[in-house]
PDB file of C-alpha atoms in Angstrom:
ATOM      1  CA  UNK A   5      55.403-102.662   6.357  1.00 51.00           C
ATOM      2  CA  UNK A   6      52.079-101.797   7.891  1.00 51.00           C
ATOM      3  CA  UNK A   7      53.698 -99.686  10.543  1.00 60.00           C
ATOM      4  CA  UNK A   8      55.546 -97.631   8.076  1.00 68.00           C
ATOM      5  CA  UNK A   9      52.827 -96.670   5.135  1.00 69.00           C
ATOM      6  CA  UNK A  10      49.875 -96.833   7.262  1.00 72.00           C
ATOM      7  CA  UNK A  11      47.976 -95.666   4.329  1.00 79.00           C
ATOM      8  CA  UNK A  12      49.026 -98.670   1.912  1.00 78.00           C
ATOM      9  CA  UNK A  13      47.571-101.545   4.446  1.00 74.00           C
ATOM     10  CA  UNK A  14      44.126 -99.319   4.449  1.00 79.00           C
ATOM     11  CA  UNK A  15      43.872 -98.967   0.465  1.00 83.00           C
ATOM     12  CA  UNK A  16      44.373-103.030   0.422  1.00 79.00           C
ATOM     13  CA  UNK A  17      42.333-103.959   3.501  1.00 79.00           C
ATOM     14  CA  UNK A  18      39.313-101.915   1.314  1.00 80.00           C
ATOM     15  CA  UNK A  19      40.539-103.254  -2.357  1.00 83.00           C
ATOM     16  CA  UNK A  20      40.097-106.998  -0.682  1.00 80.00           C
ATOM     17  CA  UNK A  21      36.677-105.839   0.401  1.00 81.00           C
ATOM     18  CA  UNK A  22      35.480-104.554  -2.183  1.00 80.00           C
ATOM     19  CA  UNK A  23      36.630-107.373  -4.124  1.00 79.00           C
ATOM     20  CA  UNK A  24      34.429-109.044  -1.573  1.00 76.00           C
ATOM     21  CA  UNK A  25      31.835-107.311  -2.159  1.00 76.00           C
ATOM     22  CA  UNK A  26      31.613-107.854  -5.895  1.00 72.00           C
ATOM     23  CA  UNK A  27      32.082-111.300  -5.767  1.00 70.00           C
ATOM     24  CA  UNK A  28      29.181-111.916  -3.609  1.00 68.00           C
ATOM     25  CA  UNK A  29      27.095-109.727  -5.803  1.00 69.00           C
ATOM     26  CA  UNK A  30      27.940-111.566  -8.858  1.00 66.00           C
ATOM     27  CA  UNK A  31      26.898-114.658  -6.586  1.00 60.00           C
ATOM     28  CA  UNK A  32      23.650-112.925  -6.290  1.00 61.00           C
ATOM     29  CA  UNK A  33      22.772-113.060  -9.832  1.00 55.00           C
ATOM     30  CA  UNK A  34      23.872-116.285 -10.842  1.00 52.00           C
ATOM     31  CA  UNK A  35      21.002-117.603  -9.038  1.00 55.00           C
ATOM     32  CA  UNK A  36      18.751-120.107 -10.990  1.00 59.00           C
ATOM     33  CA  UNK A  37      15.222-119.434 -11.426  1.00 57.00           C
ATOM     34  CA  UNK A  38      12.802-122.064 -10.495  1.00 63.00           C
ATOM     35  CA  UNK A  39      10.413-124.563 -12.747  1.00 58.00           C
ATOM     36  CA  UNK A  40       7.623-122.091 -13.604  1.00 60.00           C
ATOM     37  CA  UNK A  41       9.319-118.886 -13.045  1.00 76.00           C
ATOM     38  CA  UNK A  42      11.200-116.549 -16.175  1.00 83.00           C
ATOM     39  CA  UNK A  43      12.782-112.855 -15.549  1.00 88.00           C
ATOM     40  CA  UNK A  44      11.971-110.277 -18.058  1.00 90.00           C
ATOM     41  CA  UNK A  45      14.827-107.886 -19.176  1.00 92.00           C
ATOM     42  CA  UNK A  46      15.035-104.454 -17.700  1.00 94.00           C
ATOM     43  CA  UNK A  47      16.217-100.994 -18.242  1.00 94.00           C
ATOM     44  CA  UNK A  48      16.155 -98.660 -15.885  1.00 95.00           C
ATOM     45  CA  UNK A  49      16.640 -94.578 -17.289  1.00 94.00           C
ATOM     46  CA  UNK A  50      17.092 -91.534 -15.890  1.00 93.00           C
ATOM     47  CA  UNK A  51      16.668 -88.637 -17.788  1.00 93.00           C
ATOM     48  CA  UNK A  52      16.754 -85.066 -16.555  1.00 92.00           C
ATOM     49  CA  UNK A  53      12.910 -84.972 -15.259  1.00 93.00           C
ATOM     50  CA  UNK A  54      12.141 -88.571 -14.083  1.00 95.00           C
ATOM     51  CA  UNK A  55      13.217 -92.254 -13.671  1.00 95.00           C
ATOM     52  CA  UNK A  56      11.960 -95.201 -16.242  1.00 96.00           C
ATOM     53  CA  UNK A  57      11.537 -98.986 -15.418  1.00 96.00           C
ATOM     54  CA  UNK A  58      11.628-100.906 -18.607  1.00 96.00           C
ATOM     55  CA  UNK A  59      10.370-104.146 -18.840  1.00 95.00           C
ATOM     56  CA  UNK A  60       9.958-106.568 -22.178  1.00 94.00           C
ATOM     57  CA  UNK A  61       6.931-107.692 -21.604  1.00 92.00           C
ATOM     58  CA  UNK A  62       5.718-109.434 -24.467  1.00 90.00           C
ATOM     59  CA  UNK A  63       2.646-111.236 -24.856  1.00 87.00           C
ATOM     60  CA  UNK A  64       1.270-109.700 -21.542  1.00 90.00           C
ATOM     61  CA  UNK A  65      -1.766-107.489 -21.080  1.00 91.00           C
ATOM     62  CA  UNK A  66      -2.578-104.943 -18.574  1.00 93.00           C
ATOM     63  CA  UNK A  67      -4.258-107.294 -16.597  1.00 92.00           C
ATOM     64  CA  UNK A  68      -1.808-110.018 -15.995  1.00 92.00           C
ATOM     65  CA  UNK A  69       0.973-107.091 -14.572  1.00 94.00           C
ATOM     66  CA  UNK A  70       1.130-106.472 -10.894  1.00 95.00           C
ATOM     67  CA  UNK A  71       3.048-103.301 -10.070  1.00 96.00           C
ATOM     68  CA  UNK A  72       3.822-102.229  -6.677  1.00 95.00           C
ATOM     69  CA  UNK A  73       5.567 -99.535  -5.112  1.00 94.00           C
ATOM     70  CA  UNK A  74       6.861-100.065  -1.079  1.00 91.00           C
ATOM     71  CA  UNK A  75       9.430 -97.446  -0.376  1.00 87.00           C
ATOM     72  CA  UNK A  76      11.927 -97.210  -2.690  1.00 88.00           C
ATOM     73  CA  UNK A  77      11.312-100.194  -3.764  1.00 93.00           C
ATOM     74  CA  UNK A  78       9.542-101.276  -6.793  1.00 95.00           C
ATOM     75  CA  UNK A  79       8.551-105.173  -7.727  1.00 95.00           C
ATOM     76  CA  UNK A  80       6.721-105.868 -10.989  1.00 95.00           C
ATOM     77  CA  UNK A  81       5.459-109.193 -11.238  1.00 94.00           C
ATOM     78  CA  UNK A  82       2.972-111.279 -13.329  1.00 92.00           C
ATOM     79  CA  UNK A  83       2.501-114.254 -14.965  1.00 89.00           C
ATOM     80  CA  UNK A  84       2.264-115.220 -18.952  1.00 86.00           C
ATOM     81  CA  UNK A  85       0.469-118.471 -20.115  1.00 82.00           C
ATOM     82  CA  UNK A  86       2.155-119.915 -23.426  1.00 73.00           C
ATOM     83  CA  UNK A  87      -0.522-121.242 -25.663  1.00 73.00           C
ATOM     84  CA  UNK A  88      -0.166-124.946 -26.544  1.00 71.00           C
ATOM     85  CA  UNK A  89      -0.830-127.023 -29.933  1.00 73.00           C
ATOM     86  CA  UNK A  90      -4.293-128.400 -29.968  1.00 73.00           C
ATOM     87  CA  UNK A  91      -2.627-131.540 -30.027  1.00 71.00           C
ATOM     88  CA  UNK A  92      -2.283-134.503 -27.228  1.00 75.00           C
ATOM     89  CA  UNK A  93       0.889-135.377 -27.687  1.00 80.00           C
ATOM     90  CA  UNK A  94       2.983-132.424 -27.793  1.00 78.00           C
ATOM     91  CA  UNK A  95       7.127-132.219 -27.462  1.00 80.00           C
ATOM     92  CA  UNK A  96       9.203-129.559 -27.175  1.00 76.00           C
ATOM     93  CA  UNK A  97      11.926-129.703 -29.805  1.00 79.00           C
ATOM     94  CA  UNK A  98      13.150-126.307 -28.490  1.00 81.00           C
ATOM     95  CA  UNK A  99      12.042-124.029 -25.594  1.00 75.00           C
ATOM     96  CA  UNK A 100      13.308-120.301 -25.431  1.00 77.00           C
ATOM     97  CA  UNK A 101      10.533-117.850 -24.951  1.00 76.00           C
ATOM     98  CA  UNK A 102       9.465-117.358 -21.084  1.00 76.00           C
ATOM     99  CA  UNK A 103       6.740-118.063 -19.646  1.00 78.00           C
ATOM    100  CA  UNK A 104       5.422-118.794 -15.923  1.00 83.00           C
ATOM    101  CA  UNK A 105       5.422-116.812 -13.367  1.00 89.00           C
ATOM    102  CA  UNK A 106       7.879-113.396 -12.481  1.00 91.00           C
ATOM    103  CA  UNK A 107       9.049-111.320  -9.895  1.00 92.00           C
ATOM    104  CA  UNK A 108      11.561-108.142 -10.870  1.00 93.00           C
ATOM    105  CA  UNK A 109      12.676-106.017  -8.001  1.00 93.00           C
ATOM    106  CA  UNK A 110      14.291-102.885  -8.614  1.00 93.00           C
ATOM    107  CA  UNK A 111      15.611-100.445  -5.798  1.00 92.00           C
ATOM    108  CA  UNK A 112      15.327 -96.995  -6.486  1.00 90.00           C
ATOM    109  CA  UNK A 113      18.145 -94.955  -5.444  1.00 87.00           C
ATOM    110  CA  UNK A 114      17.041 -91.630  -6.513  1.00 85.00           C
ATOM    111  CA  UNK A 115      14.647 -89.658  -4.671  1.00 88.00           C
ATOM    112  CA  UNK A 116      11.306 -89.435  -6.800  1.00 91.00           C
ATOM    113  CA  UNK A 117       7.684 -88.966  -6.327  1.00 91.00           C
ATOM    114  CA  UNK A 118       6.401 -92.582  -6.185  1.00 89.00           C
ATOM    115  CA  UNK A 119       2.742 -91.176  -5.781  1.00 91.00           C
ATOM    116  CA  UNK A 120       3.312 -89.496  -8.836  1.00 93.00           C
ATOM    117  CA  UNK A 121       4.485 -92.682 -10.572  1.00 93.00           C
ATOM    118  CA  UNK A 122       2.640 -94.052 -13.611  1.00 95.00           C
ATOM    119  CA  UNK A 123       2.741 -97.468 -15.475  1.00 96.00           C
ATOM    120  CA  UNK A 124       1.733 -98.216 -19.105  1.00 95.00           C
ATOM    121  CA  UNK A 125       2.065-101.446 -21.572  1.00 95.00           C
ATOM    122  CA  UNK A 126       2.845-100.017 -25.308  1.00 95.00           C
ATOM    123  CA  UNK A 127       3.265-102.927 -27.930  1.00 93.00           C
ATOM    124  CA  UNK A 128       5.115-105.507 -25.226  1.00 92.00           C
ATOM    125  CA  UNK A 129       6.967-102.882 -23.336  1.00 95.00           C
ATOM    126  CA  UNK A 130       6.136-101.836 -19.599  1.00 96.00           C
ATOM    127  CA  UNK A 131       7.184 -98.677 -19.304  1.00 96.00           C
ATOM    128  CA  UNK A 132       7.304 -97.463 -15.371  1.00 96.00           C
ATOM    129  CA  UNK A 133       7.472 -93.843 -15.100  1.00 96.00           C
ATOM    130  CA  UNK A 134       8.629 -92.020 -11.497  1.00 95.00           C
ATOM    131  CA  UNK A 135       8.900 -87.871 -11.264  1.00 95.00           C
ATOM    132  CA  UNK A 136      12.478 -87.154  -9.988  1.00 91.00           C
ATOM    133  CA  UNK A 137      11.982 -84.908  -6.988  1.00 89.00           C
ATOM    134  CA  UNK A 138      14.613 -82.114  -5.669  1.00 80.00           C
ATOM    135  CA  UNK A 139      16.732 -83.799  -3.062  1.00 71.00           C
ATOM    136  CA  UNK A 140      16.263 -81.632  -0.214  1.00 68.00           C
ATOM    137  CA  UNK A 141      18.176 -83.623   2.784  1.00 67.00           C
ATOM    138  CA  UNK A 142      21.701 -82.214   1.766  1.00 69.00           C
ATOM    139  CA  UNK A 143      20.811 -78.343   1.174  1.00 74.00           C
ATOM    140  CA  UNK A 144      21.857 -76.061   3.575  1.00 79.00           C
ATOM    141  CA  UNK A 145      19.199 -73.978   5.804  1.00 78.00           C
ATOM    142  CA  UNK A 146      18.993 -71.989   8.831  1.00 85.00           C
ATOM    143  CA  UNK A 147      17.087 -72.536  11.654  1.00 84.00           C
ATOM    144  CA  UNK A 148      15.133 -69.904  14.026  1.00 85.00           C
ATOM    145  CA  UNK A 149      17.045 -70.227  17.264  1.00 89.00           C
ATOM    146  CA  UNK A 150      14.977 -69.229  19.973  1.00 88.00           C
ATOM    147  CA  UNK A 151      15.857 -67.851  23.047  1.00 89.00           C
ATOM    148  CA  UNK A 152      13.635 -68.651  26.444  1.00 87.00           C
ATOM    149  CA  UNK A 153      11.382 -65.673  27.920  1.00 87.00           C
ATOM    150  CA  UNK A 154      12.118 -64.632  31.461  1.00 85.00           C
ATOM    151  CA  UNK A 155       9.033 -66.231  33.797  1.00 81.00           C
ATOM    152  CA  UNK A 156       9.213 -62.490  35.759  1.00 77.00           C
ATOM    153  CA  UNK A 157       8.640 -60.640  32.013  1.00 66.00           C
ATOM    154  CA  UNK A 158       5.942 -62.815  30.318  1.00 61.00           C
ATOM    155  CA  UNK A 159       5.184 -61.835  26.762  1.00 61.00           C
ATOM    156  CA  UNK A 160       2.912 -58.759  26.743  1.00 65.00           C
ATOM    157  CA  UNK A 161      -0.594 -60.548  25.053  1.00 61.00           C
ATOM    158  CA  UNK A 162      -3.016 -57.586  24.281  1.00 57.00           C
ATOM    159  CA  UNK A 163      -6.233 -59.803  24.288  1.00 59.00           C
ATOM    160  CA  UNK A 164      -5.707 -60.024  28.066  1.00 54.00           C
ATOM    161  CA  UNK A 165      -5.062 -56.405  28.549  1.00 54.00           C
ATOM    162  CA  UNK A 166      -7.936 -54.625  30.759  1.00 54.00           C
ATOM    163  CA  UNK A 167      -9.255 -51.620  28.841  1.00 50.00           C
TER     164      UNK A 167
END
């Protein structure tokens, strides 16, 4: 069958990878986090102008974020301290909100401005801010072509001319 639709065997050889593909990146995310450690949820927007990184962040202050740009890639991480009864003897009955340390990486796949990029905490919410930037790499332009001067005609420089 392969010999006669050439065509069909390709479009199932790449369905099977791709379902590959997904399957290992569902993998990737069913990771569990260790003792210490919580992820807080993100959104990531584009509008027309710029890309936004949001974070819930609550509980945080400016001072316990970390954000750092390396490439096109951007990791936010902290850590948020849960404050405990007064009490010696205390049990969790129930445990829900994060705390501990976290890490969120977030690969930016649209060319922006990253020294442009700005990051502020409003009421729990980190809001990362990048300026989109006109994606040059796929216009068309021309280019000068130049063509080599004869070494028996160099170019005429008047500076050297005797007067």
């Amino acid at each position: 069958m392969a010999g006669r639709y050439p065509s069909l065997h390709l479009i199932s050889r790449f369905q099977s990878e791709l379902d590959r593909l997904f399957h290992e990146a569902l993998q990737l995310g069913a990771g569990t986090l260790a003792a210490g450690e919580w992820q807080p949820d993100l959104d990531v927007v584009e509008t027309p102008d710029e890309i936004q990184l949001l974070l819930d962040v609550p509980g945080l202050g400016a001072a316990d974020l970390k954000v750092e740009v390396r490439g096109t890639l951007v990791v936010v991480s902290g850590t948020k301290t849960t404050a405990l009864p007064t009490s010696q003897s205390v049990r969790f009955q129930c445990m829900e909100r994060g705390h501990g340390r976290f890490r969120r990486e977030v690969q930016l796949f649209w060319p922006v401005n990253s020294h442009q990029g700005s990051a502020r905490l409003e009421a729990g919410l980190l809001i990362v801010t990048f300026p989109k930037v006109q994606e040059k790499r796929q216009e068309a332009r021309l280019l000068h072509v130049e063509e080599p001067v004869p070494a028996d005609n160099p170019p005429d420089n008047p500076e050297t001319e005797e007067r």
